[in-house]
Coordinates of C-alpha atoms in Angstrom, one line a residue:
M67 CA 56.8 16.5 -18.7
S68 CA 55.4 19.0 -21.2
T69 CA 56.1 22.7 -20.5
E70 CA 53.4 23.9 -22.8
P71 CA 50.3 25.7 -21.4
S72 CA 47.5 23.3 -20.6
P73 CA 45.0 23.6 -23.6
T74 CA 41.3 23.3 -22.8
S75 CA 38.7 22.4 -25.4
A76 CA 35.0 21.6 -25.3
S77 CA 34.6 18.2 -26.8
T78 CA 31.9 15.8 -27.7
L79 CA 32.2 12.1 -27.0
N80 CA 33.9 11.3 -30.3
H81 CA 36.5 14.0 -29.8
V82 CA 37.1 12.8 -26.2
E83 CA 37.7 9.2 -27.4
E84 CA 40.2 10.4 -30.0
V85 CA 42.1 12.4 -27.4
L86 CA 42.1 9.4 -25.0
I87 CA 43.5 7.1 -27.7
M88 CA 46.3 9.5 -28.4
F89 CA 46.9 9.9 -24.7
L90 CA 47.5 6.1 -24.3
A91 CA 49.6 6.0 -27.4
D92 CA 51.9 8.8 -26.3
P93 CA 55.2 7.3 -25.0
Q94 CA 55.5 10.1 -22.5
P95 CA 53.7 9.8 -19.2
R96 CA 51.3 12.7 -18.9
V97 CA 48.3 14.0 -16.8
L98 CA 45.0 14.5 -18.6
A99 CA 42.1 16.2 -17.0
L100 CA 38.6 15.3 -18.2
K101 CA 36.2 17.9 -16.8
G102 CA 32.4 18.2 -17.0
E103 CA 29.3 18.8 -15.0
W104 CA 27.9 16.1 -12.7
G105 CA 26.0 13.5 -14.7
V106 CA 27.4 14.1 -18.2
G107 CA 29.1 10.7 -18.1
K108 CA 32.8 11.4 -17.3
T109 CA 33.2 8.2 -15.3
Y110 CA 30.9 6.2 -17.5
L111 CA 32.8 7.3 -20.6
W112 CA 36.2 6.6 -19.1
N113 CA 35.2 3.1 -17.8
R114 CA 33.7 2.3 -21.2
F115 CA 36.8 3.4 -22.9
I116 CA 39.5 1.8 -20.7
N117 CA 37.7 -1.5 -20.5
R118 CA 38.1 -1.9 -24.3
Q119 CA 41.9 -1.1 -24.2
R120 CA 44.5 -3.8 -24.2
Q121 CA 47.7 -1.8 -24.3
A122 CA 49.1 1.7 -23.6
A123 CA 52.6 3.0 -24.4
G124 CA 54.9 2.3 -21.5
C125 CA 52.0 0.9 -19.3
D126 CA 50.8 -2.7 -18.8
S127 CA 48.3 -2.2 -15.9
Y128 CA 45.5 0.0 -14.7
A129 CA 44.3 1.3 -11.4
Y130 CA 41.3 3.4 -10.3
A131 CA 40.5 5.4 -7.2
S132 CA 37.9 8.0 -6.2
V133 CA 39.1 10.5 -3.6
F134 CA 35.6 10.7 -2.2
G135 CA 35.8 9.4 1.4
V136 CA 39.6 9.0 1.2
A137 CA 41.4 10.6 4.3
N138 CA 44.9 11.0 3.1
T139 CA 47.4 10.1 0.3
T140 CA 48.4 6.9 2.0
D141 CA 44.9 5.6 1.8
L142 CA 44.6 6.8 -1.8
R143 CA 47.8 5.0 -2.8
R144 CA 46.5 1.9 -1.0
T145 CA 43.2 2.1 -2.9
L146 CA 45.1 2.3 -6.2
F147 CA 47.2 -0.7 -5.2
T148 CA 44.2 -2.9 -4.4
S149 CA 42.4 -2.0 -7.7
L150 CA 45.4 -2.7 -9.8
R151 CA 44.8 -5.0 -12.8
P152 CA 46.4 -5.8 -16.2
L153 CA 45.2 -3.8 -19.1
D154 CA 45.0 -7.0 -21.0
P155 CA 42.9 -9.5 -19.0
T156 CA 44.6 -12.5 -20.6
R157 CA 47.9 -11.5 -19.0
K158 CA 49.0 -12.4 -15.4
P159 CA 48.5 -9.7 -12.8
K160 CA 51.5 -7.5 -12.1
I161 CA 51.2 -8.2 -8.4
P162 CA 50.2 -11.8 -7.5
V163 CA 47.2 -12.2 -5.1
W164 CA 49.4 -13.6 -2.3
E165 CA 51.5 -10.4 -2.5
R166 CA 48.5 -8.1 -2.3
W167 CA 47.3 -10.2 0.7
S168 CA 50.6 -10.0 2.4
S169 CA 50.8 -6.3 1.9
N170 CA 47.4 -5.8 3.5
A171 CA 48.1 -8.2 6.3
A172 CA 51.5 -6.6 7.1
R173 CA 49.7 -3.3 8.0
H174 CA 47.8 -5.1 10.8
M175 CA 50.4 -7.2 12.6
D176 CA 53.8 -7.4 14.3
V177 CA 55.6 -10.7 13.8
G178 CA 57.7 -12.5 16.3
F179 CA 59.3 -16.0 16.0
S180 CA 62.2 -18.0 17.4
V181 CA 64.4 -20.6 15.8
G182 CA 67.1 -21.0 18.4
V183 CA 67.4 -17.3 18.3
S184 CA 64.6 -14.9 19.0
V185 CA 63.7 -12.6 16.1
E186 CA 61.0 -9.9 16.2
L187 CA 59.8 -8.0 13.1
K188 CA 58.4 -4.6 13.9
N189 CA 57.0 -1.8 11.7
T190 CA 55.8 -4.2 9.1
E191 CA 53.8 -1.3 7.5
L192 CA 57.1 -0.3 5.9
W193 CA 57.1 -3.7 4.2
A194 CA 53.6 -3.0 2.9
D195 CA 54.7 0.4 1.7
A196 CA 57.6 -1.1 -0.2
V197 CA 55.4 -3.7 -1.9
E198 CA 52.9 -1.0 -2.9
N199 CA 55.6 1.5 -4.1
Q200 CA 57.2 -1.2 -6.2
A201 CA 53.8 -2.0 -7.8
L202 CA 52.6 1.5 -8.6
R203 CA 54.8 2.1 -11.6
G204 CA 54.3 2.1 -15.3
M205 CA 50.5 2.0 -15.2
V206 CA 47.4 3.9 -16.3
V207 CA 45.8 5.6 -13.3
C208 CA 42.4 7.2 -13.0
I209 CA 41.7 9.5 -10.0
D210 CA 38.0 10.5 -9.8
D211 CA 35.9 13.0 -7.9
L212 CA 38.6 15.6 -7.2
E213 CA 36.0 18.2 -6.3
R214 CA 34.6 15.8 -3.6
K215 CA 37.9 15.3 -1.7
E216 CA 37.8 15.2 2.1
E217 CA 39.2 18.1 4.2
S218 CA 41.7 15.8 5.7
L219 CA 43.2 15.1 2.3
S220 CA 45.5 18.0 1.7
A221 CA 45.1 19.6 -1.8
S222 CA 48.9 20.1 -2.2
A223 CA 49.6 16.5 -1.1
L224 CA 47.0 15.2 -3.6
L225 CA 48.5 17.2 -6.4
G226 CA 52.0 16.1 -5.3
L227 CA 51.0 12.4 -5.5
I228 CA 49.6 12.9 -9.0
T229 CA 52.9 14.6 -10.1
S230 CA 54.9 11.8 -8.4
L231 CA 52.9 9.2 -10.3
R232 CA 53.7 10.9 -13.6
D233 CA 57.3 12.0 -13.1
E234 CA 58.8 9.4 -10.8
R235 CA 56.7 6.3 -11.5
S236 CA 56.1 6.8 -15.3
C237 CA 52.3 6.6 -15.0
K238 CA 49.7 8.0 -17.3
V239 CA 47.2 9.8 -15.1
V240 CA 43.6 10.7 -15.9
L241 CA 41.8 13.1 -13.6
L242 CA 38.0 13.3 -13.6
F243 CA 36.3 16.3 -11.9
N244 CA 33.6 18.9 -12.0
E245 CA 35.4 22.3 -12.7
T246 CA 32.5 24.3 -11.3
K247 CA 32.4 22.5 -8.0
A248 CA 36.1 22.4 -7.7
A249 CA 36.3 26.1 -8.1
A250 CA 33.8 26.5 -5.3
N251 CA 36.0 24.4 -2.9
K252 CA 37.8 27.1 -0.9
E253 CA 40.7 24.9 0.2
F254 CA 41.2 23.1 -3.1
A255 CA 40.5 25.9 -5.7
P256 CA 43.6 28.2 -4.8
V257 CA 46.0 25.2 -4.7
L258 CA 44.7 23.9 -8.0
A259 CA 45.0 27.4 -9.6
E260 CA 48.6 27.8 -8.4
F261 CA 49.9 24.3 -9.5
R262 CA 47.5 23.6 -12.4
E263 CA 50.0 24.3 -15.1
K264 CA 52.7 22.2 -13.4
V265 CA 50.4 19.2 -12.7
I266 CA 48.0 19.0 -15.7
D267 CA 49.3 18.6 -19.2
R268 CA 46.0 18.7 -21.1
E269 CA 42.4 19.5 -20.2
I270 CA 39.3 18.3 -22.0
L271 CA 35.8 19.7 -21.2
L272 CA 33.2 17.0 -21.7
N273 CA 30.1 18.7 -23.1
P274 CA 28.2 15.9 -25.0
T275 CA 25.0 16.4 -26.9
V276 CA 21.8 14.9 -25.8
T277 CA 21.9 12.6 -28.8
E278 CA 25.4 11.3 -28.0
C279 CA 24.5 10.5 -24.4
Y280 CA 21.2 8.9 -25.5
N281 CA 23.1 6.7 -28.0
L282 CA 25.4 5.5 -25.2
I283 CA 22.6 4.3 -23.0
F284 CA 20.0 3.3 -25.6
E285 CA 22.4 2.1 -28.3
D286 CA 20.3 -1.0 -29.1
R287 CA 17.3 1.2 -30.1
R288 CA 14.8 -1.4 -29.0
F289 CA 12.7 1.0 -26.9
E290 CA 12.8 3.6 -29.7
E291 CA 11.5 1.0 -32.1
A292 CA 8.8 -0.1 -29.6
A293 CA 7.6 3.5 -29.2
A294 CA 7.5 4.2 -33.0
K295 CA 3.7 4.2 -32.9
P296 CA 2.5 7.7 -31.8
T297 CA 0.5 8.1 -28.6
P298 CA -3.1 8.6 -29.9
S299 CA -5.0 11.7 -29.1
T300 CA -8.1 12.0 -26.8
P301 CA -10.7 14.7 -26.6
F302 CA -8.5 16.4 -24.0
Q303 CA -5.0 15.3 -25.0
P304 CA -3.2 15.9 -28.3
A305 CA -1.4 13.1 -30.0
D306 CA 2.3 12.7 -29.2
P307 CA 4.3 11.3 -32.1
R308 CA 7.7 12.1 -30.5
S309 CA 10.5 9.5 -30.1
I310 CA 12.2 8.9 -26.8
L311 CA 15.2 10.9 -28.1
E312 CA 13.0 13.8 -29.1
I313 CA 11.4 13.9 -25.6
F314 CA 14.9 14.1 -24.0
E315 CA 16.0 16.7 -26.5
S316 CA 12.9 18.9 -25.7
V317 CA 14.2 19.2 -22.1
N318 CA 17.9 19.0 -22.9
V319 CA 18.7 15.9 -20.8
S320 CA 22.3 14.9 -21.3
N321 CA 22.7 13.5 -17.8
I322 CA 24.0 9.9 -18.1
R323 CA 22.7 8.9 -14.7
V324 CA 19.1 10.1 -15.5
L325 CA 19.2 8.3 -18.8
R326 CA 20.5 5.1 -17.2
K327 CA 17.9 5.2 -14.5
T328 CA 15.2 5.8 -17.0
R329 CA 16.3 2.8 -19.0
Q330 CA 16.3 0.6 -15.9
V331 CA 12.7 1.6 -15.2
L332 CA 11.8 0.8 -18.8
E333 CA 13.5 -2.6 -18.6
Y334 CA 11.5 -3.4 -15.5
F335 CA 8.2 -2.8 -17.2
E336 CA 9.3 -4.3 -20.5
A337 CA 9.6 -7.7 -18.9
H338 CA 6.0 -7.8 -17.9
M339 CA 4.2 -5.5 -20.4
A340 CA 5.9 -5.5 -23.9
T341 CA 4.3 -8.7 -25.1
K342 CA 1.2 -8.8 -22.9
Y343 CA 0.1 -5.2 -23.6
R344 CA 1.2 -4.5 -27.2
Q345 CA -1.4 -1.7 -27.8
L346 CA -0.6 0.1 -24.6
W347 CA 3.1 -0.3 -24.5
P348 CA 4.2 2.5 -26.9
T349 CA 2.2 5.1 -25.0
F350 CA 3.4 3.7 -21.7
I351 CA 7.0 4.0 -22.8
R352 CA 6.6 7.8 -23.4
Q353 CA 4.9 8.2 -20.0
V354 CA 7.8 6.5 -18.3
V355 CA 10.3 8.8 -20.0
K356 CA 8.4 11.9 -19.1
I357 CA 7.7 10.9 -15.5
C358 CA 11.3 9.8 -14.9
Y359 CA 12.6 13.1 -16.2
L360 CA 10.3 15.0 -13.8
H361 CA 11.2 12.7 -10.9
Y362 CA 15.0 12.5 -11.4
C363 CA 15.7 16.0 -12.7
H364 CA 13.2 18.0 -10.6
E365 CA 12.7 16.1 -7.4
K366 CA 14.0 19.1 -5.4
D367 CA 11.4 21.4 -7.0
F368 CA 8.3 19.3 -6.7
S369 CA 6.9 15.8 -6.1
V370 CA 5.8 13.9 -9.1
R371 CA 2.8 12.8 -7.0
D372 CA 1.8 16.5 -7.0
V373 CA 2.2 16.6 -10.8
T374 CA -0.2 13.7 -11.3
D375 CA -2.8 15.2 -8.9
Q376 CA -5.4 16.8 -11.1
T377 CA -7.1 18.6 -8.2
R378 CA -3.9 20.5 -7.5
W379 CA -3.7 21.8 -11.1
L380 CA -7.4 22.8 -11.0
S381 CA -6.7 24.8 -7.8
I382 CA -3.8 26.6 -9.4
Y383 CA -5.6 27.5 -12.6
S384 CA -8.9 28.3 -11.0
R385 CA -7.4 31.3 -9.2
S386 CA -8.3 34.6 -10.8
G387 CA -6.8 38.0 -10.7
K388 CA -3.2 38.9 -9.9
D389 CA -1.8 36.2 -7.7
D390 CA 2.0 36.1 -7.1
K391 CA 1.9 32.7 -5.5
R392 CA 0.0 31.3 -8.5
E393 CA 2.6 32.7 -10.9
E394 CA 5.4 31.3 -8.7
E395 CA 3.8 27.8 -8.7
L396 CA 3.3 27.9 -12.5
K397 CA 6.9 28.8 -13.0
R398 CA 8.0 26.0 -10.6
Y399 CA 6.0 23.5 -12.6
E400 CA 7.0 24.8 -16.0
P401 CA 9.1 21.6 -16.8
V402 CA 5.8 19.7 -16.7
N403 CA 4.6 21.6 -19.7
T404 CA 8.0 21.7 -21.4
V405 CA 8.3 17.9 -21.5
G406 CA 4.7 17.6 -22.6
Y407 CA 3.4 15.6 -19.7
Q408 CA -0.3 14.9 -19.4
R409 CA -1.8 12.5 -16.9
R410 CA -2.9 9.1 -18.1
P411 CA -4.6 6.3 -16.1
A412 CA -1.6 4.0 -16.0
D413 CA 0.7 6.6 -14.5
E414 CA -0.2 5.4 -11.0
I415 CA 1.7 2.1 -11.8
I416 CA 4.8 4.1 -12.8
L417 CA 4.6 6.1 -9.6
E418 CA 4.3 2.9 -7.6
F419 CA 7.5 1.6 -8.9
L420 CA 9.4 4.9 -8.4
E421 CA 8.2 5.1 -4.8
A422 CA 8.3 1.4 -3.7
G423 CA 10.8 -0.2 -6.2
F424 CA 8.3 -2.8 -7.4
V425 CA 4.7 -3.1 -8.7
S426 CA 1.9 -5.2 -7.4
W427 CA 1.0 -6.8 -10.7
V428 CA -2.2 -8.5 -9.6
E429 CA -3.8 -5.0 -9.1
A430 CA -2.0 -3.4 -12.0
D431 CA -3.0 -6.0 -14.5
A432 CA -6.7 -5.4 -13.8
L433 CA -6.2 -1.7 -14.9
L434 CA -3.8 -2.5 -17.7
N435 CA -6.2 -5.1 -19.2
K436 CA -9.0 -2.5 -19.3
L437 CA -6.7 0.1 -20.8
E438 CA -5.4 -2.4 -23.4
T439 CA -8.9 -3.0 -24.6
E440 CA -9.6 0.7 -24.8
Q441 CA -6.4 1.3 -26.6
A442 CA -7.1 -1.6 -29.0
N443 CA -10.5 0.0 -29.8
I444 CA -8.8 3.4 -30.5
E445 CA -6.3 1.7 -32.8
L446 CA -9.0 -0.1 -34.6
G447 CA -10.9 3.2 -35.1
I448 CA -7.7 4.7 -36.6
Q449 CA -7.3 1.8 -39.0
Y450 CA -11.0 1.9 -39.9
R451 CA -10.8 5.6 -40.8
A452 CA -7.7 4.9 -42.8
T453 CA -9.6 2.4 -45.0
W454 CA -12.1 5.2 -45.9
E455 CA -9.4 7.8 -46.4
R456 CA -8.2 5.9 -49.4
Y457 CA -11.6 6.5 -50.9
W458 CA -12.2 10.1 -49.8
S459 CA -8.7 11.6 -49.8
N460 CA -7.4 11.7 -53.4
F461 CA -7.3 9.7 -56.7
Q462 CA -4.2 7.6 -55.9
A463 CA -5.8 4.3 -54.7
S464 CA -7.4 2.2 -57.5
Q465 CA -10.9 0.7 -57.2
A466 CA -9.4 -2.8 -56.8
D467 CA -7.1 -1.6 -54.0
V468 CA -9.9 0.3 -52.1
L469 CA -12.4 -2.6 -52.3
A470 CA -9.7 -5.1 -51.3
G471 CA -8.7 -2.9 -48.4
Q472 CA -12.3 -2.7 -47.2
R473 CA -12.8 -6.5 -47.5
A474 CA -9.6 -7.3 -45.7
F475 CA -10.4 -5.0 -42.8
L476 CA -13.9 -6.3 -42.5
H477 CA -12.8 -10.0 -42.4
A478 CA -10.0 -9.3 -40.0
H479 CA -11.9 -7.2 -37.5
H480 CA -15.7 -7.9 -37.9
D481 CA -15.9 -9.3 -34.4
K482 CA -14.8 -5.9 -33.0
M483 CA -16.9 -3.7 -35.3
S484 CA -20.4 -2.4 -34.6
V485 CA -23.4 -3.4 -36.7
A486 CA -23.5 0.1 -38.2
E487 CA -19.8 -0.1 -39.3
I488 CA -20.2 -3.5 -40.9
S489 CA -23.4 -2.4 -42.7
Q490 CA -21.6 0.7 -44.0
V491 CA -18.8 -1.4 -45.4
L492 CA -21.2 -3.9 -46.9
E493 CA -23.4 -1.2 -48.5
F494 CA -20.2 0.3 -50.1
L495 CA -19.0 -3.1 -51.4
E496 CA -22.5 -4.0 -52.8
S497 CA -22.7 -0.7 -54.7
F498 CA -19.9 -2.2 -56.8
G499 CA -21.3 -5.8 -57.0
P500 CA -22.5 -8.7 -54.9
A501 CA -20.7 -9.4 -51.6
P502 CA -22.1 -12.7 -50.3
A503 CA -19.2 -13.4 -47.9
E504 CA -19.5 -10.0 -46.3
E505 CA -23.3 -10.2 -46.1
K506 CA -22.8 -13.4 -44.0
L507 CA -20.6 -11.4 -41.6
L508 CA -23.4 -8.7 -41.2
A509 CA -26.0 -11.5 -40.6
A510 CA -23.8 -13.0 -37.9
A511 CA -23.3 -9.6 -36.3
I512 CA -27.1 -8.8 -36.4
D513 CA -27.9 -12.2 -34.9
A514 CA -25.5 -11.6 -32.0
Y515 CA -26.8 -8.1 -31.5
A516 CA -30.5 -9.1 -31.6
T517 CA -30.0 -11.9 -29.1
A518 CA -28.2 -9.6 -26.7
N519 CA -30.6 -6.6 -27.3
P520 CA -34.1 -8.0 -28.1
D521 CA -35.9 -4.7 -27.5
P522 CA -35.7 -2.0 -30.1
S523 CA -34.7 1.4 -28.7
P524 CA -34.6 4.8 -30.2
F525 CA -31.3 5.4 -28.3
D526 CA -29.6 2.3 -29.7
S527 CA -26.3 3.7 -30.9
H528 CA -25.5 0.7 -33.0
R529 CA -28.5 1.4 -35.2
L530 CA -27.5 5.0 -36.0
G531 CA -26.4 5.1 -39.6
V532 CA -27.2 1.5 -40.5
S533 CA -28.4 0.8 -44.0
K534 CA -32.0 0.0 -44.9
K535 CA -31.0 -3.6 -45.6
A536 CA -29.4 -3.9 -42.2
S537 CA -32.4 -2.4 -40.4
E538 CA -34.7 -4.9 -42.1
M539 CA -32.4 -7.8 -41.2
L540 CA -32.3 -6.6 -37.6
H541 CA -36.1 -6.3 -37.5
D542 CA -36.6 -9.8 -38.9
R543 CA -34.1 -11.3 -36.6
R544 CA -35.6 -9.8 -33.5
A545 CA -39.0 -11.3 -34.5
Q546 CA -37.3 -14.8 -34.3
V547 CA -35.7 -14.2 -30.9
V548 CA -37.2 -16.2 -28.1
H549 CA -37.7 -13.9 -25.2
K550 CA -37.4 -15.6 -21.9
K551 CA -36.7 -14.7 -18.2
P552 CA -36.9 -16.9 -15.1
I553 CA -40.5 -17.2 -14.1
D554 CA -39.9 -15.8 -10.6
E555 CA -38.3 -12.7 -12.1
A556 CA -41.0 -12.2 -14.7
V557 CA -43.8 -12.6 -12.3
V558 CA -42.2 -10.1 -9.9
M559 CA -42.0 -7.6 -12.8
L560 CA -45.7 -8.1 -13.8
A561 CA -47.4 -8.6 -10.4
G562 CA -45.4 -6.2 -8.3
S563 CA -46.7 -3.1 -6.6
D564 CA -44.4 -0.7 -8.5
G565 CA -46.3 -0.8 -11.8
W566 CA -45.9 -3.1 -14.8
N567 CA -45.6 -3.2 -18.5
S568 CA -47.8 -5.7 -20.4
R569 CA -45.1 -6.1 -23.0
D570 CA -43.1 -8.1 -20.4
L571 CA -45.7 -10.9 -20.8
R572 CA -43.5 -12.1 -23.7
F573 CA -41.0 -13.4 -21.1
L574 CA -43.6 -16.0 -19.9
A575 CA -45.1 -16.8 -23.3
T576 CA -43.0 -19.9 -24.0
Y577 CA -43.3 -21.6 -20.6
T578 CA -45.5 -24.7 -20.5
E579 CA -47.9 -26.0 -17.9
D580 CA -45.2 -28.4 -16.7
D581 CA -42.7 -25.4 -16.4
F582 CA -45.2 -23.5 -14.2
L583 CA -45.9 -26.6 -12.0
E584 CA -42.2 -27.1 -11.4
W585 CA -41.9 -23.4 -10.5
L586 CA -44.9 -23.6 -8.1
K587 CA -43.2 -26.6 -6.3
T588 CA -39.7 -25.1 -6.0
S589 CA -40.2 -21.4 -5.5
T590 CA -39.2 -20.0 -2.1
D591 CA -40.8 -16.6 -2.7
T592 CA -42.5 -15.6 0.6
Q593 CA -45.1 -13.6 -1.4
L594 CA -45.7 -16.3 -4.0
L595 CA -49.5 -16.8 -3.4
H596 CA -50.1 -13.1 -3.3
R597 CA -48.2 -12.5 -6.6
I598 CA -50.1 -15.3 -8.4
K599 CA -53.4 -13.9 -7.2
T600 CA -52.4 -10.4 -8.5
F601 CA -51.1 -11.7 -11.8
R602 CA -54.4 -13.6 -12.4
E603 CA -56.5 -10.5 -11.6
R604 CA -54.4 -8.3 -13.9
F605 CA -54.1 -10.5 -16.9
N606 CA -57.0 -13.0 -17.0
A607 CA -58.8 -10.9 -19.5
D608 CA -55.7 -9.7 -21.4
P609 CA -55.4 -11.2 -24.9
Q610 CA -51.7 -12.0 -24.4
G611 CA -52.0 -12.8 -20.7
S612 CA -55.0 -15.0 -20.7
P613 CA -53.2 -18.1 -22.3
I614 CA -50.5 -17.7 -19.6
V615 CA -53.1 -17.5 -16.8
S616 CA -54.7 -20.7 -18.2
R617 CA -51.4 -22.6 -18.0
I618 CA -50.8 -21.4 -14.5
D619 CA -54.3 -22.4 -13.5
A620 CA -53.8 -25.8 -15.0
A621 CA -50.6 -26.2 -12.9
L622 CA -52.5 -25.1 -9.8
R623 CA -55.1 -27.8 -10.5
H624 CA -52.4 -30.4 -10.5
L625 CA -50.9 -29.0 -7.3
E626 CA -54.2 -29.0 -5.4
K627 CA -54.4 -32.7 -5.7
R628 CA -51.2 -33.1 -3.7
S629 CA -52.9 -32.4 -0.3
E630 CA -55.9 -30.8 1.3
L631 CA -53.6 -28.1 2.6
D632 CA -52.4 -27.2 -0.9
A633 CA -56.0 -27.1 -2.1
R634 CA -56.9 -24.6 0.7
R635 CA -53.8 -22.5 -0.1
I636 CA -54.9 -22.3 -3.7
R637 CA -58.5 -21.4 -2.7
D638 CA -57.8 -18.9 0.1
G639 CA -54.4 -17.5 -1.0
V640 CA -54.7 -17.4 -4.8
G641 CA -58.5 -17.2 -5.1
L642 CA -58.9 -20.1 -7.4
L643 CA -61.8 -22.2 -6.3
P644 CA -61.6 -26.0 -6.3
A645 CA -62.5 -27.5 -9.7
N646 CA -65.7 -29.2 -8.5
A647 CA -66.9 -26.1 -6.6
A648 CA -66.3 -23.8 -9.7
T649 CA -68.3 -26.3 -11.9
N650 CA -71.2 -26.7 -9.5
S651 CA -71.6 -22.9 -8.9
G652 CA -71.1 -21.9 -12.5
T653 CA -69.4 -18.8 -11.3
S654 CA -66.1 -17.3 -12.4
T655 CA -63.0 -18.8 -10.9
V656 CA -61.6 -15.4 -10.3

């Protein structure tokens, strides 16, 4: 055992691994203390290290035990025994399975048998102790969570067992504990202080950087690569170009458990969203990281549900004057601003997972599909502006490159561009020469727009900024559009009691006499006769309405021949006299 004072040094992960390698290579059995705050990765780092080792000087096996929940040293020794395994997994276990089983069974039975002579075995626990004592030699031992030891586990007995493993059983012992919490343990702290120099040969303080911890958990970098595209800005939210690592660094998160849980959340959403919602996914990754930080690191300070509640923030900021409670709340929620969190519509999905452990994807997909479309439009706008920046920014891009870029963008995205945007690109291209292929794209866009929007409007946003050529094409195309609505719908518009617009006559202009006859026979409108009468009175003398009234009258003449009842309906309900009566009297049919 070394008699030198126990040196302590603050170490990063690389330094710790170097020390651990030397510790295993040292032919002398020693006790090494690896200290650090909760969550910095002591156990994670040790397990990761020891699982890669195949040999250690003077040791051929490994055992691990946490003192958390262990009542006494006997139970601790038993825990070490049951966890014993070879350092090299290709080698046979030091203690066969049957011997471990027999040791465990021996603690729970007395044996009696007779072969001519009666023999009774008592105190078989001594047998188990012998098996375990024989096994716990020449091995690497890790004892974890010293600061969490139970009151029933004597501190002096615990340190005595550790010393015995080193000095009497030639074991290399690694202790993992939180120095701060151990010092706060009134029973353990004074005993550790008294025997520290005798028990511990070397102490290492694990104080890794955020980057080191991040690289342990996110070493494949796949989420970092997926989030390479910045979160775009909105009128109320600035762009966020930070990487996942930069977000963690902004709030100094080196807690391995928080990083692991965050990755688990990301992996859950990745399986469903990474391919399906390519535009939304980079922004969503950042929101997961920010919300997980607030949830796992500050759940004692506030609820993340409160953080996403906009009305709560409004109530805090809307208070005026000196308000101690307001200042207290703002200080409590300071991590929200530090991490750069701002609420986004899909955050509710992240909260659902954190609260319930799963997401109802049927409902979530409805929202995500909408947001994906919006995000795609934002991305398209960014790319569209980039094609123009090559023209407006400086003299670096050549004419050929600028024109090729405009053409490529137009052909790739014309189905998502407005008529105004397409016309602007075409006008620019034609200023350098003919662009027949691009002119066809504009014609197709105008055709689709004119069909969907047959009426010109001064508030038509698509027409703002269109070229003269595009405006003329739109006017000509609208003139060719056949305006049509169902007859029932058009008649209600024109013969209703709430006013009418004679321009709506165009919706009936293309219907034939046969169309009107079929409508008269099949309509179930309970006010049909009254509406026909009103329509005839309003538009019989109208230049555009008169031809329509004539075709309706012709259809009514056909219908009056069907029965005497129908003829009376037409006469009394519509006001159209029978054909022979109108001819004989020589009066108007209205």
